[in-house]
Amino acid sequence: RCCGGPLDTAALAALKDVPNLESLHLDLAGCLITNSGAIHLSQLKQAPKLTMLDLNLAGNAIEIEGVEALANLKDAVALRRLRLNLQNNAFNLHRAVVALSSIQAPGSKITLEQIVINNNAPRLLQ
């Protein structure tokens, strides 16, 4: 869990290079993550053995571009189970649902175990 300051998400994305990483839980709630951070985290899809990913990104500043980048986890090499919490961010709910629905598209190998995308910051939805 972060300490209330900006987080180096590029360094976290480097976890994709850990050879035997099979399961990853990142509790990054309230870590000031923006679209660029979400784009970095979406690079975890390249981890060769990562089969389970649990990303808690609640209470950040992720907009629709970041959500769309996270939806690209559908192209993950080995990922089979995904939990994603995007509660209280800065995107339009409808657009997020459309973007994230591609994760469960026909032929997808990923089981979307949980996704939370409600209660997004209304002041930022304009």
Short mmCIF file of C-alpha atoms in Angstrom, two decimals:
data_model
loop_
_atom_site.label_atom_id
_atom_site.label_comp_id
_atom_site.label_asym_id
_atom_site.label_seq_id
_atom_site.Cartn_x
_atom_site.Cartn_y
_atom_site.Cartn_z
CA ARG A 1 0.00 0.00 0.00
CA CYS A 2 1.34 3.46 -0.86
CA CYS A 3 2.15 6.19 1.61
CA GLY A 4 -0.05 9.00 0.30
CA GLY A 5 2.41 10.31 -2.26
CA PRO A 6 2.92 9.82 -5.98
CA LEU A 7 3.78 6.25 -6.82
CA ASP A 8 6.30 5.08 -9.41
CA THR A 9 3.96 2.94 -11.50
CA ALA A 10 6.67 2.40 -14.12
CA ALA A 11 8.65 0.53 -11.48
CA LEU A 12 5.58 -1.57 -10.67
CA ALA A 13 5.12 -2.34 -14.37
CA ALA A 14 8.64 -3.77 -14.34
CA LEU A 15 7.22 -6.63 -12.27
CA LYS A 16 6.20 -8.10 -15.64
CA ASP A 17 9.84 -9.17 -15.98
CA VAL A 18 9.88 -11.25 -12.79
CA PRO A 19 10.29 -14.76 -14.24
CA ASN A 20 8.05 -16.81 -11.93
CA LEU A 21 5.44 -14.22 -10.95
CA GLU A 22 2.13 -16.09 -10.99
CA SER A 23 -0.11 -14.06 -8.69
CA LEU A 24 -0.09 -10.36 -7.84
CA HIS A 25 -2.19 -8.26 -5.47
CA LEU A 26 -1.59 -4.50 -5.63
CA ASP A 27 -3.53 -2.32 -3.22
CA LEU A 28 -2.97 1.10 -4.75
CA ALA A 29 -6.07 2.83 -3.39
CA GLY A 30 -5.57 6.57 -3.02
CA CYS A 31 -2.06 6.58 -4.48
CA LEU A 32 -2.59 9.53 -6.84
CA ILE A 33 -2.52 7.29 -9.91
CA THR A 34 -3.50 8.95 -13.19
CA ASN A 35 -3.94 7.71 -16.76
CA SER A 36 -0.19 7.33 -17.26
CA GLY A 37 -0.04 5.13 -14.16
CA ALA A 38 -2.88 2.96 -15.44
CA ILE A 39 -1.08 2.66 -18.77
CA HIS A 40 2.07 1.51 -16.94
CA LEU A 41 0.09 -1.05 -14.94
CA SER A 42 -1.54 -2.41 -18.11
CA GLN A 43 1.96 -3.56 -19.14
CA LEU A 44 1.62 -6.33 -16.58
CA LYS A 45 -0.21 -8.18 -19.36
CA GLN A 46 3.25 -9.11 -20.68
CA ALA A 47 4.17 -11.13 -17.58
CA PRO A 48 4.75 -14.63 -18.95
CA LYS A 49 3.35 -16.60 -15.97
CA LEU A 50 0.99 -14.11 -14.28
CA THR A 51 -2.32 -15.96 -14.01
CA MET A 52 -4.03 -13.96 -11.22
CA LEU A 53 -4.06 -10.17 -10.90
CA ASP A 54 -5.86 -8.19 -8.19
CA LEU A 55 -5.64 -4.42 -8.74
CA ASN A 56 -7.23 -2.08 -6.21
CA LEU A 57 -7.11 1.34 -7.87
CA ALA A 58 -9.95 2.94 -5.90
CA GLY A 59 -9.76 6.63 -5.07
CA ASN A 60 -7.30 7.69 -7.73
CA ALA A 61 -7.53 10.11 -10.68
CA ILE A 62 -7.89 7.62 -13.53
CA GLU A 63 -9.92 8.88 -16.49
CA ILE A 64 -11.36 6.92 -19.41
CA GLU A 65 -8.01 6.69 -21.23
CA GLY A 66 -6.58 4.85 -18.25
CA VAL A 67 -9.59 2.54 -18.08
CA GLU A 68 -9.19 1.74 -21.77
CA ALA A 69 -5.53 0.89 -21.16
CA LEU A 70 -6.51 -1.44 -18.31
CA ALA A 71 -9.06 -3.09 -20.61
CA ASN A 72 -6.07 -4.16 -22.70
CA LEU A 73 -5.32 -6.68 -19.97
CA LYS A 74 -7.59 -8.85 -22.12
CA ASP A 75 -4.53 -9.45 -24.28
CA ALA A 76 -2.48 -10.80 -21.37
CA VAL A 77 -0.13 -13.67 -22.11
CA ALA A 78 -1.12 -15.92 -19.19
CA LEU A 79 -3.76 -14.04 -17.18
CA ARG A 80 -6.79 -16.14 -16.26
CA ARG A 81 -8.25 -14.42 -13.16
CA LEU A 82 -8.72 -10.68 -12.72
CA ARG A 83 -10.08 -8.51 -9.91
CA LEU A 84 -10.27 -4.80 -10.60
CA ASN A 85 -11.48 -2.02 -8.30
CA LEU A 86 -11.84 1.37 -10.00
CA GLN A 87 -14.26 2.89 -7.50
CA ASN A 88 -14.09 6.67 -6.99
CA ASN A 89 -12.01 7.66 -9.99
CA ALA A 90 -12.65 10.25 -12.70
CA PHE A 91 -14.27 8.49 -15.66
CA ASN A 92 -17.71 8.26 -17.20
CA LEU A 93 -19.35 5.07 -15.98
CA HIS A 94 -21.01 4.15 -19.29
CA ARG A 95 -17.78 4.53 -21.28
CA ALA A 96 -15.93 2.47 -18.68
CA VAL A 97 -18.44 -0.37 -18.89
CA VAL A 98 -18.10 -0.43 -22.67
CA ALA A 99 -14.29 -0.46 -22.47
CA LEU A 100 -14.10 -3.12 -19.77
CA SER A 101 -16.67 -5.39 -21.40
CA SER A 102 -14.00 -6.40 -23.91
CA ILE A 103 -12.27 -8.34 -21.11
CA GLN A 104 -15.18 -10.79 -21.12
CA ALA A 105 -15.64 -10.86 -24.89
CA PRO A 106 -16.36 -14.22 -26.53
CA GLY A 107 -13.20 -16.29 -26.66
CA SER A 108 -11.65 -14.55 -23.68
CA LYS A 109 -9.50 -16.74 -21.45
CA ILE A 110 -9.94 -14.41 -18.48
CA THR A 111 -12.43 -14.87 -15.68
CA LEU A 112 -13.37 -11.46 -14.39
CA GLU A 113 -13.85 -12.41 -10.74
CA GLN A 114 -14.77 -8.97 -9.53
CA ILE A 115 -14.98 -5.47 -10.92
CA VAL A 116 -16.03 -2.40 -8.99
CA ILE A 117 -16.54 0.76 -11.01
CA ASN A 118 -19.32 2.64 -9.21
CA ASN A 119 -19.35 5.92 -7.27
CA ASN A 120 -16.96 7.76 -9.55
CA ALA A 121 -16.24 11.40 -8.80
CA PRO A 122 -19.21 13.27 -10.30
CA ARG A 123 -17.36 16.58 -10.34
CA LEU A 124 -14.94 15.09 -12.87
CA LEU A 125 -17.48 13.50 -15.19
CA GLN A 126 -18.23 16.70 -17.12
#
